[in-house]
Coordinates of N, CA and C in Angstrom, one line a residue:
Chain R
E19 N -13.2 -1.6 11.8 CA -13.6 -2.8 11.0 C -12.7 -3.0 9.8
D20 N -12.5 -4.2 9.5 CA -11.6 -4.6 8.4 C -12.3 -4.7 7.1
K21 N -12.0 -3.8 6.2 CA -12.7 -3.9 4.9 C -12.1 -4.9 4.0
V22 N -10.8 -5.1 4.1 CA -10.1 -6.1 3.3 C -9.4 -7.1 4.2
V23 N -9.7 -8.3 4.0 CA -9.1 -9.4 4.9 C -8.4 -10.4 4.0
Q24 N -7.2 -10.6 4.3 CA -6.4 -11.6 3.6 C -6.1 -12.8 4.4
S25 N -6.0 -14.0 3.7 CA -5.7 -15.2 4.3 C -4.9 -16.1 3.4
P26 N -4.1 -17.0 4.0 CA -3.7 -17.0 5.4 C -2.8 -15.8 5.7
L27 N -2.6 -15.6 7.0 CA -1.7 -14.5 7.4 C -0.3 -14.8 7.0
S28 N 0.1 -16.1 7.1 CA 1.4 -16.5 6.7 C 1.4 -17.9 6.2
L29 N 2.4 -18.2 5.4 CA 2.4 -19.5 4.7 C 3.9 -19.9 4.5
V30 N 4.2 -21.1 4.7 CA 5.6 -21.6 4.5 C 5.4 -22.8 3.5
V31 N 6.1 -22.8 2.4 CA 6.0 -23.8 1.4 C 7.4 -24.2 0.9
H32 N 7.5 -25.3 0.2 CA 8.8 -25.7 -0.4 C 8.8 -25.3 -1.9
E33 N 10.0 -25.1 -2.3 CA 10.1 -24.7 -3.7 C 9.4 -25.7 -4.6
G34 N 8.7 -25.2 -5.6 CA 8.0 -26.1 -6.5 C 6.5 -26.2 -6.2
D35 N 6.2 -25.9 -4.9 CA 4.7 -26.0 -4.6 C 3.9 -24.9 -5.3
T36 N 2.6 -25.1 -5.3 CA 1.7 -24.1 -5.8 C 0.9 -23.5 -4.6
V37 N 0.8 -22.2 -4.6 CA 0.1 -21.6 -3.4 C -1.1 -20.7 -4.0
T38 N -2.1 -20.6 -3.1 CA -3.2 -19.7 -3.4 C -3.4 -18.8 -2.2
L39 N -3.4 -17.5 -2.5 CA -3.6 -16.5 -1.5 C -5.0 -15.9 -1.7
N40 N -5.7 -15.6 -0.6 CA -7.0 -15.1 -0.7 C -7.2 -13.7 -0.2
C41 N -8.1 -13.0 -0.8 CA -8.4 -11.6 -0.4 C -9.9 -11.5 -0.4
S42 N -10.5 -11.1 0.7 CA -11.9 -10.9 0.8 C -12.2 -9.5 1.2
Y43 N -13.2 -8.9 0.7 CA -13.4 -7.4 0.9 C -14.9 -7.2 1.2
E44 N -15.1 -6.1 1.9 CA -16.5 -5.8 2.3 C -17.0 -4.5 1.6
V45 N -16.2 -4.1 0.6 CA -16.6 -2.9 -0.2 C -17.4 -3.3 -1.4
T46 N -18.5 -2.7 -1.6 CA -19.3 -3.0 -2.8 C -19.1 -1.9 -3.8
N47 N -19.3 -2.2 -5.0 CA -19.2 -1.2 -6.1 C -17.8 -0.5 -6.1
F48 N -16.8 -1.3 -5.8 CA -15.5 -0.7 -5.8 C -15.0 -0.6 -7.3
R49 N -14.0 0.2 -7.5 CA -13.5 0.4 -8.8 C -12.5 -0.7 -9.3
S50 N -11.6 -1.1 -8.4 CA -10.7 -2.1 -8.8 C -10.1 -2.8 -7.6
L51 N -9.5 -3.9 -7.8 CA -8.7 -4.6 -6.7 C -7.3 -4.8 -7.2
L52 N -6.4 -4.6 -6.4 CA -5.0 -4.6 -6.8 C -4.2 -5.6 -5.9
W53 N -3.2 -6.3 -6.5 CA -2.3 -7.1 -5.7 C -0.9 -6.5 -5.8
Y54 N -0.2 -6.5 -4.7 CA 1.2 -6.0 -4.7 C 2.0 -7.1 -4.0
K55 N 3.3 -7.0 -4.4 CA 4.3 -7.9 -3.7 C 5.3 -7.0 -3.0
Q56 N 5.5 -7.2 -1.7 CA 6.4 -6.4 -0.9 C 7.5 -7.3 -0.4
E57 N 8.7 -7.0 -0.9 CA 9.8 -7.7 -0.3 C 10.4 -6.9 0.8
K58 N 11.6 -6.3 0.6 CA 12.1 -5.6 1.8 C 11.6 -4.2 1.9
K59 N 11.3 -3.6 0.8 CA 10.9 -2.2 0.9 C 9.6 -1.9 0.2
A60 N 9.7 -1.3 -1.0 CA 8.5 -0.8 -1.6 C 7.6 -1.9 -2.2
P61 N 6.3 -1.8 -1.9 CA 5.4 -2.8 -2.6 C 5.5 -2.5 -4.1
T62 N 5.5 -3.6 -4.9 CA 5.6 -3.5 -6.3 C 4.3 -4.1 -6.9
F63 N 3.8 -3.4 -7.9 CA 2.5 -3.7 -8.4 C 2.5 -5.0 -9.2
L64 N 1.5 -5.9 -9.0 CA 1.4 -7.1 -9.7 C 0.2 -7.1 -10.7
F65 N -1.0 -6.9 -10.1 CA -2.2 -7.0 -11.0 C -3.2 -6.0 -10.5
M66 N -4.0 -5.5 -11.5 CA -5.2 -4.8 -11.2 C -6.4 -5.5 -11.9
L67 N -7.4 -5.8 -11.1 CA -8.6 -6.5 -11.5 C -9.8 -5.6 -11.4
T68 N -10.6 -5.6 -12.5 CA -11.8 -4.8 -12.5 C -13.0 -5.6 -12.9
S69 N -12.8 -6.6 -13.6 CA -13.9 -7.4 -14.1 C -13.9 -8.8 -13.5
S70 N -15.1 -9.3 -13.1 CA -15.2 -10.6 -12.5 C -15.0 -11.7 -13.5
G71 N -14.3 -12.7 -13.1 CA -14.1 -13.9 -13.9 C -13.0 -13.9 -14.9
I72 N -12.4 -12.8 -15.1 CA -11.3 -12.7 -16.1 C -10.0 -12.8 -15.4
E73 N -9.2 -13.9 -15.8 CA -8.0 -14.1 -15.1 C -6.9 -13.3 -15.7
K74 N -6.1 -12.7 -14.9 CA -4.9 -12.0 -15.3 C -3.7 -12.9 -15.0
K75 N -2.7 -12.9 -15.9 CA -1.6 -13.8 -15.8 C -0.3 -13.1 -16.1
S76 N 0.7 -13.4 -15.3 CA 2.1 -12.9 -15.5 C 3.1 -14.0 -15.1
G77 N 3.6 -14.7 -16.1 CA 4.5 -15.8 -15.7 C 3.8 -16.9 -14.9
R78 N 4.4 -17.1 -13.7 CA 3.9 -18.1 -12.8 C 2.8 -17.6 -11.9
L79 N 2.5 -16.3 -12.0 CA 1.5 -15.7 -11.2 C 0.2 -15.4 -11.9
S80 N -0.9 -15.6 -11.3 CA -2.2 -15.3 -11.9 C -3.2 -14.9 -10.8
S81 N -4.2 -14.2 -11.2 CA -5.2 -13.7 -10.3 C -6.5 -13.6 -10.9
I82 N -7.5 -13.7 -10.1 CA -8.9 -13.6 -10.7 C -9.8 -13.0 -9.6
L83 N -10.8 -12.3 -10.1 CA -11.7 -11.6 -9.2 C -13.1 -12.3 -9.3
D84 N -13.7 -12.4 -8.1 CA -15.1 -13.0 -8.1 C -16.0 -11.9 -7.3
K85 N -16.6 -11.1 -8.1 CA -17.4 -10.0 -7.5 C -18.6 -10.5 -6.7
K86 N -19.1 -11.7 -7.2 CA -20.3 -12.3 -6.5 C -19.9 -12.7 -5.1
E87 N -18.7 -13.3 -4.9 CA -18.2 -13.7 -3.6 C -17.4 -12.6 -2.9
L88 N -17.3 -11.5 -3.5 CA -16.5 -10.4 -2.9 C -15.1 -10.9 -2.5
S89 N -14.4 -11.5 -3.5 CA -13.1 -12.1 -3.2 C -12.2 -12.1 -4.4
S90 N -11.0 -12.3 -4.2 CA -10.0 -12.5 -5.2 C -9.0 -13.5 -4.7
I91 N -8.4 -14.2 -5.7 CA -7.3 -15.1 -5.3 C -6.0 -14.8 -6.2
L92 N -4.9 -15.0 -5.6 CA -3.6 -14.9 -6.3 C -3.0 -16.3 -6.2
N93 N -2.7 -16.8 -7.4 CA -2.0 -18.1 -7.5 C -0.6 -18.0 -7.9
I94 N 0.3 -18.7 -7.3 CA 1.7 -18.8 -7.7 C 2.0 -20.3 -7.9
T95 N 2.4 -20.6 -9.1 CA 2.8 -22.0 -9.4 C 4.3 -22.2 -9.4
A96 N 4.7 -23.4 -9.1 CA 6.2 -23.7 -9.2 C 6.9 -22.6 -8.4
T97 N 6.6 -22.5 -7.1 CA 7.2 -21.4 -6.3 C 8.7 -21.5 -6.3
Q98 N 9.3 -20.3 -6.2 CA 10.8 -20.2 -6.0 C 11.1 -19.4 -4.8
T99 N 12.3 -19.5 -4.3 CA 12.7 -18.7 -3.1 C 12.5 -17.2 -3.3
G100 N 12.6 -16.7 -4.5 CA 12.4 -15.3 -4.8 C 11.0 -14.9 -4.7
D101 N 10.1 -15.8 -4.6 CA 8.7 -15.5 -4.3 C 8.4 -15.1 -2.9
S102 N 9.3 -15.4 -2.0 CA 9.2 -15.0 -0.6 C 9.0 -13.5 -0.4
A103 N 7.8 -13.2 0.1 CA 7.5 -11.8 0.3 C 6.2 -11.7 1.0
I104 N 5.8 -10.4 1.3 CA 4.4 -10.2 1.7 C 3.6 -9.8 0.5
Y105 N 2.4 -10.4 0.4 CA 1.5 -10.1 -0.7 C 0.4 -9.3 -0.2
L106 N 0.2 -8.1 -0.7 CA -0.8 -7.2 -0.3 C -2.0 -7.1 -1.3
C107 N -3.2 -7.1 -0.8 CA -4.3 -6.9 -1.6 C -4.9 -5.5 -1.2
A108 N -5.4 -4.7 -2.2 CA -6.0 -3.4 -1.9 C -7.2 -3.2 -2.8
V109 N -8.2 -2.6 -2.2 CA -9.4 -2.3 -3.0 C -9.6 -0.8 -3.1
E110 N -9.8 -0.4 -4.4 CA -10.0 1.0 -4.7 C -11.5 1.4 -4.4
L111 N -11.6 2.4 -3.5 CA -12.9 2.7 -3.0 C -13.8 3.4 -4.0
P112 N -15.1 3.3 -3.9 CA -16.0 4.0 -4.9 C -16.1 5.4 -4.4
N113 N -16.4 6.3 -5.3 CA -16.8 7.6 -5.0 C -15.7 8.4 -4.2
T114 N -14.5 8.0 -4.4 CA -13.4 8.7 -3.8 C -12.4 9.1 -4.9
G115 N -11.5 9.9 -4.6 CA -10.4 10.3 -5.5 C -9.3 9.2 -5.5
N116 N -9.7 8.0 -5.9 CA -8.6 7.0 -6.1 C -8.0 6.6 -4.7
Q117 N -8.8 6.4 -3.7 CA -8.3 6.0 -2.4 C -8.5 4.5 -2.3
F118 N -7.6 3.9 -1.5 CA -7.5 2.4 -1.4 C -7.5 2.0 0.0
Y119 N -8.1 0.8 0.2 CA -8.0 0.1 1.5 C -7.1 -1.1 1.3
F120 N -6.1 -1.2 2.1 CA -5.2 -2.4 2.0 C -5.5 -3.4 3.1
G121 N -5.3 -4.7 2.8 CA -5.3 -5.7 3.7 C -4.0 -5.8 4.5
T122 N -3.9 -6.7 5.5 CA -2.7 -6.8 6.3 C -1.6 -7.6 5.6
G123 N -2.0 -8.3 4.5 CA -1.0 -9.0 3.7 C -0.9 -10.5 4.1
T124 N -0.4 -11.3 3.2 CA 0.0 -12.7 3.5 C 1.5 -12.8 3.4
S125 N 2.1 -13.3 4.4 CA 3.6 -13.5 4.4 C 3.9 -14.8 3.8
L126 N 4.5 -14.9 2.7 CA 4.9 -16.2 2.0 C 6.4 -16.4 2.2
T127 N 6.7 -17.6 2.7 CA 8.1 -18.0 2.7 C 8.3 -19.3 1.9
V128 N 9.2 -19.2 1.0 CA 9.4 -20.4 0.2 C 10.8 -21.0 0.5
I129 N 10.8 -22.2 1.0 CA 12.0 -22.9 1.5 C 12.6 -23.7 0.3
P130 N 14.0 -23.6 0.2 CA 14.6 -24.4 -0.9 C 14.4 -25.9 -0.7
Chain K
G24 N 12.6 11.6 -11.7 CA 13.3 10.4 -11.6 C 12.5 9.2 -12.1
A25 N 13.0 8.0 -12.1 CA 12.3 6.9 -12.7 C 11.2 6.4 -11.7
G26 N 11.5 6.5 -10.4 CA 10.5 6.0 -9.5 C 10.2 7.0 -8.4
V27 N 9.4 6.6 -7.4 CA 9.1 7.4 -6.3 C 10.3 7.4 -5.3
S28 N 10.8 8.6 -4.9 CA 11.9 8.7 -4.1 C 11.5 9.2 -2.7
Q29 N 12.0 8.6 -1.7 CA 11.7 9.0 -0.3 C 13.0 9.2 0.5
S30 N 13.0 10.2 1.3 CA 14.1 10.5 2.2 C 13.7 11.0 3.5
P31 N 14.5 10.7 4.6 CA 15.6 9.8 4.6 C 15.0 8.4 4.5
S32 N 15.9 7.4 4.3 CA 15.5 6.0 4.3 C 15.3 5.5 5.7
N33 N 16.1 6.0 6.6 CA 15.9 5.7 8.0 C 16.0 7.0 8.9
K34 N 15.2 7.0 9.9 CA 15.3 8.2 10.8 C 15.1 7.7 12.3
V35 N 16.1 8.0 13.1 CA 16.0 7.6 14.5 C 15.9 8.9 15.3
T36 N 15.0 9.1 16.1 CA 14.9 10.4 16.9 C 14.3 10.1 18.3
E37 N 14.5 11.1 19.1 CA 14.0 11.0 20.5 C 12.5 11.4 20.6
K38 N 11.9 10.8 21.5 CA 10.5 11.1 21.7 C 10.4 12.6 22.0
G39 N 9.3 13.2 21.4 CA 9.1 14.6 21.6 C 9.6 15.5 20.5
K40 N 10.5 15.0 19.7 CA 11.1 15.8 18.6 C 10.2 15.8 17.4
D41 N 10.3 16.8 16.6 CA 9.6 16.8 15.3 C 10.4 16.2 14.2
V42 N 9.7 15.5 13.3 CA 10.4 15.0 12.1 C 9.7 15.4 10.8
E43 N 10.5 15.4 9.8 CA 10.0 15.7 8.4 C 10.4 14.6 7.5
L44 N 9.4 14.0 6.8 CA 9.7 13.0 5.8 C 9.4 13.5 4.4
R45 N 10.2 13.2 3.5 CA 10.1 13.8 2.1 C 9.7 12.7 1.1
C46 N 8.9 13.1 0.1 CA 8.5 12.2 -1.0 C 8.6 13.0 -2.3
D47 N 9.3 12.4 -3.2 CA 9.4 13.0 -4.6 C 8.7 12.0 -5.5
P48 N 7.5 12.3 -6.0 CA 6.7 11.3 -6.8 C 7.3 11.2 -8.2
I49 N 6.8 10.2 -8.9 CA 7.1 10.1 -10.3 C 6.7 11.3 -11.1
S50 N 7.5 11.7 -12.0 CA 7.2 12.9 -12.8 C 5.9 12.7 -13.6
G51 N 5.0 13.7 -13.5 CA 3.8 13.6 -14.3 C 2.6 12.9 -13.5
H52 N 3.0 12.3 -12.3 CA 1.9 11.8 -11.5 C 1.3 12.9 -10.6
T53 N 0.0 13.0 -10.8 CA -0.7 14.1 -10.1 C -1.2 13.7 -8.7
A54 N -1.4 12.4 -8.5 CA -1.9 11.9 -7.2 C -0.8 11.4 -6.4
L55 N -0.8 11.7 -5.1 CA 0.2 11.4 -4.1 C -0.4 10.9 -2.8
Y56 N 0.1 9.8 -2.3 CA -0.5 9.2 -1.1 C 0.6 9.0 0.0
W57 N 0.2 9.1 1.2 CA 1.1 8.7 2.3 C 0.4 7.6 3.1
Y58 N 1.2 6.6 3.4 CA 0.7 5.4 4.2 C 1.6 5.2 5.3
R59 N 1.1 4.5 6.4 CA 2.0 4.1 7.5 C 1.8 2.6 7.6
Q60 N 3.0 1.9 7.8 CA 3.0 0.5 7.9 C 3.7 0.1 9.2
S61 N 3.0 -0.4 10.2 CA 3.6 -0.8 11.4 C 4.0 -2.3 11.3
L62 N 4.8 -2.8 12.1 CA 5.4 -4.1 12.0 C 4.2 -5.1 12.0
G63 N 4.2 -5.9 10.9 CA 3.2 -7.0 10.8 C 1.8 -6.5 10.5
Q64 N 1.7 -5.2 10.1 CA 0.4 -4.7 9.7 C 0.3 -4.3 8.3
G65 N -0.9 -4.1 7.8 CA -1.1 -3.6 6.4 C -0.8 -2.1 6.3
L66 N -1.1 -1.6 5.2 CA -0.8 -0.2 5.0 C -2.0 0.6 5.5
E67 N -1.7 1.6 6.3 CA -2.8 2.5 6.9 C -2.7 3.8 6.1
F68 N -3.8 4.1 5.5 CA -3.9 5.4 4.7 C -3.8 6.6 5.7
L69 N -3.0 7.6 5.3 CA -2.8 8.8 6.0 C -3.4 10.0 5.3
I70 N -3.0 10.3 4.1 CA -3.4 11.5 3.4 C -3.2 11.3 1.9
Y71 N -4.0 12.0 1.2 CA -4.0 11.9 -0.3 C -4.1 13.3 -0.9
F72 N -3.2 13.5 -1.9 CA -3.2 14.8 -2.6 C -3.6 14.5 -4.1
Q73 N -4.4 15.3 -4.7 CA -4.7 15.2 -6.1 C -4.7 16.6 -6.7
G74 N -3.7 16.8 -7.5 CA -3.5 18.1 -8.2 C -3.6 19.2 -7.3
N75 N -4.4 20.2 -7.6 CA -4.6 21.4 -6.8 C -5.8 21.3 -5.8
S76 N -6.4 20.1 -5.8 CA -7.6 20.0 -4.9 C -7.2 19.9 -3.5
A77 N -8.1 20.2 -2.6 CA -7.8 20.1 -1.2 C -7.5 18.7 -0.8
P78 N -6.5 18.4 0.0 CA -6.1 17.0 0.3 C -7.1 16.3 1.1
D79 N -7.2 15.0 1.0 CA -8.0 14.2 1.8 C -7.2 13.8 3.0
K80 N -7.5 14.4 4.2 CA -6.7 14.2 5.4 C -7.3 13.2 6.3
S81 N -8.3 12.5 5.8 CA -9.1 11.7 6.7 C -8.4 10.6 7.5
G82 N -7.2 10.2 7.0 CA -6.5 9.1 7.7 C -5.4 9.6 8.7
L83 N -5.2 10.9 8.8 CA -4.2 11.3 9.7 C -4.7 11.0 11.2
P84 N -3.8 10.3 11.9 CA -4.2 9.8 13.2 C -4.4 10.9 14.3
S85 N -3.7 12.0 14.2 CA -3.9 13.0 15.2 C -3.4 14.4 14.6
D86 N -3.6 15.4 15.4 CA -3.2 16.8 14.9 C -1.7 17.0 14.9
R87 N -1.0 16.0 15.4 CA 0.5 16.1 15.4 C 1.0 15.8 14.0
F88 N 0.1 15.2 13.2 CA 0.5 14.8 11.8 C 0.0 15.9 10.8
S89 N 0.8 16.3 9.9 CA 0.4 17.2 8.8 C 1.3 16.9 7.6
A90 N 0.8 17.3 6.4 CA 1.5 17.1 5.2 C 1.2 18.2 4.3
E91 N 2.2 18.5 3.4 CA 1.9 19.5 2.4 C 2.6 19.0 1.1
R92 N 2.1 19.6 0.0 CA 2.6 19.2 -1.3 C 2.8 20.5 -2.0
T93 N 4.1 20.9 -2.3 CA 4.4 22.1 -2.9 C 4.5 22.0 -4.4
G94 N 3.9 22.9 -5.1 CA 4.0 22.9 -6.6 C 3.4 21.7 -7.2
G95 N 2.6 20.9 -6.6 CA 2.0 19.7 -7.2 C 3.0 18.6 -7.3
S96 N 4.2 18.7 -6.7 CA 5.2 17.7 -6.8 C 5.6 17.1 -5.5
V97 N 6.7 17.6 -5.0 CA 7.3 17.1 -3.7 C 6.3 17.3 -2.6
S98 N 6.3 16.2 -1.7 CA 5.5 16.3 -0.5 C 6.3 16.1 0.7
T99 N 6.0 16.7 1.8 CA 6.6 16.5 3.1 C 5.5 16.1 4.1
L100 N 5.8 15.1 4.9 CA 4.9 14.6 6.0 C 5.7 15.0 7.3
T101 N 5.0 15.8 8.1 CA 5.6 16.3 9.3 C 4.9 15.6 10.5
I102 N 5.7 15.1 11.5 CA 5.1 14.6 12.7 C 5.7 15.4 13.8
Q103 N 4.8 16.1 14.6 CA 5.3 16.9 15.7 C 5.2 16.2 17.0
R104 N 6.1 16.5 17.9 CA 6.1 15.9 19.2 C 6.0 14.4 19.1
T105 N 6.9 13.8 18.5 CA 6.8 12.3 18.2 C 6.7 11.5 19.4
Q106 N 5.9 10.4 19.3 CA 5.7 9.5 20.4 C 6.2 8.1 19.9
Q107 N 6.4 7.2 20.8 CA 6.9 5.9 20.4 C 6.0 5.1 19.5
E108 N 4.7 5.3 19.6 CA 3.7 4.6 18.7 C 3.8 5.1 17.3
D109 N 4.5 6.2 17.1 CA 4.7 6.7 15.7 C 5.8 5.9 14.9
S110 N 6.5 5.0 15.6 CA 7.5 4.2 15.0 C 6.8 3.3 14.0
A111 N 7.3 3.4 12.7 CA 6.7 2.6 11.6 C 7.5 2.9 10.4
V112 N 7.1 2.3 9.3 CA 7.6 2.6 8.0 C 6.6 3.5 7.3
Y113 N 7.0 4.7 6.9 CA 6.1 5.6 6.2 C 6.3 5.5 4.7
L114 N 5.3 5.1 4.0 CA 5.4 4.9 2.5 C 4.7 5.9 1.8
C115 N 5.3 6.4 0.7 CA 4.7 7.3 -0.2 C 4.4 6.6 -1.5
A116 N 3.3 7.0 -2.2 CA 3.0 6.4 -3.5 C 2.5 7.5 -4.4
S117 N 2.6 7.3 -5.7 CA 2.0 8.2 -6.6 C 1.3 7.5 -7.7
S118 N 0.4 8.1 -8.4 CA -0.3 7.5 -9.5 C -0.7 8.6 -10.5
L119 N -1.0 8.2 -11.7 CA -1.5 9.1 -12.7 C -2.8 9.7 -12.2
S120 N -3.3 10.7 -12.9 CA -4.6 11.3 -12.5 C -5.7 10.3 -12.3
P121 N -6.4 10.4 -11.3 CA -7.5 9.4 -11.1 C -8.7 9.6 -12.0
T122 N -8.7 10.7 -12.8 CA -9.8 10.9 -13.6 C -10.1 9.7 -14.5
G123 N -9.0 9.0 -14.8 CA -9.1 7.8 -15.7 C -9.4 6.6 -14.8
Y124 N -9.3 6.8 -13.5 CA -9.4 5.7 -12.5 C -8.5 4.5 -12.9
N125 N -8.7 3.5 -12.1 CA -8.0 2.2 -12.3 C -6.5 2.5 -12.6
Q126 N -5.9 3.4 -11.9 CA -4.5 3.6 -12.0 C -3.8 3.0 -10.8
P127 N -2.8 2.1 -11.1 CA -2.1 1.6 -9.9 C -1.2 2.6 -9.3
Q128 N -0.9 2.4 -8.0 CA 0.0 3.2 -7.3 C 1.4 2.7 -7.4
H129 N 2.3 3.6 -7.4 CA 3.8 3.2 -7.4 C 4.4 3.7 -6.2
F130 N 5.0 2.8 -5.4 CA 5.5 3.1 -4.1 C 7.0 3.4 -4.1
G131 N 7.3 4.3 -3.1 CA 8.7 4.5 -2.8 C 9.2 3.4 -1.8
D132 N 10.5 3.5 -1.5 CA 11.0 2.5 -0.5 C 10.7 2.7 0.9
G133 N 10.1 3.9 1.2 CA 9.7 4.2 2.5 C 10.8 4.8 3.4
T134 N 10.3 5.4 4.5 CA 11.2 5.9 5.6 C 10.9 5.1 6.8
R135 N 11.9 4.5 7.3 CA 11.7 3.7 8.6 C 12.0 4.7 9.7
L136 N 11.0 5.0 10.5 CA 11.0 5.9 11.6 C 11.1 5.2 12.9
S137 N 12.1 5.5 13.7 CA 12.2 4.8 15.0 C 12.2 5.9 16.1
I138 N 11.3 5.9 17.0 CA 11.2 6.8 18.1 C 11.8 6.2 19.4
L139 N 12.8 6.8 19.9 CA 13.4 6.2 21.1 C 12.7 6.6 22.4

């Protein structure tokens, strides 16, 4: 069973567009939700969300958690070709030693 | 080192051979994780080490897979009698002690394993 579901699976946009990536999870009482960007190799950390309704922002990227809806979104405004990557969402499980469930990711392609 | 280091970066081997993959975590990080990522798939948890505690091996797919972590630092993931379905990218990550929780994982570049 999939505990973390991301949508869409893939997305192709033009430079300058705004995109919204979704992450839904079936884990309750989790400790945190994380977003990663994976280009060719290592996933790189973007955001960690622990509180519902508080937006985290870094440049053109922002993310927010909705614990009531068991979901999170990652927004990217004014997309650039360098934003092309797989975006991974992960949920930190409760009552474990810092273990995470990852979604399958959303593959974003930004066309010039 | 500055980041998580994995070696080799690529490994091609014949079916039935044993392979060893190495991970050197960020200095001071007590938690270490191994994941497997198959083409087009998310990260599949394999094993987790935290300090001197017994590792969480719940994600290992079969008894052909094992891992150890010596001295609380470097870890090796061993796959015995490799099969074609073992072909994947094996990613290692480390994080600060989870006693504070909410610690992000930092990933290495992975080892791309191809079984012929």
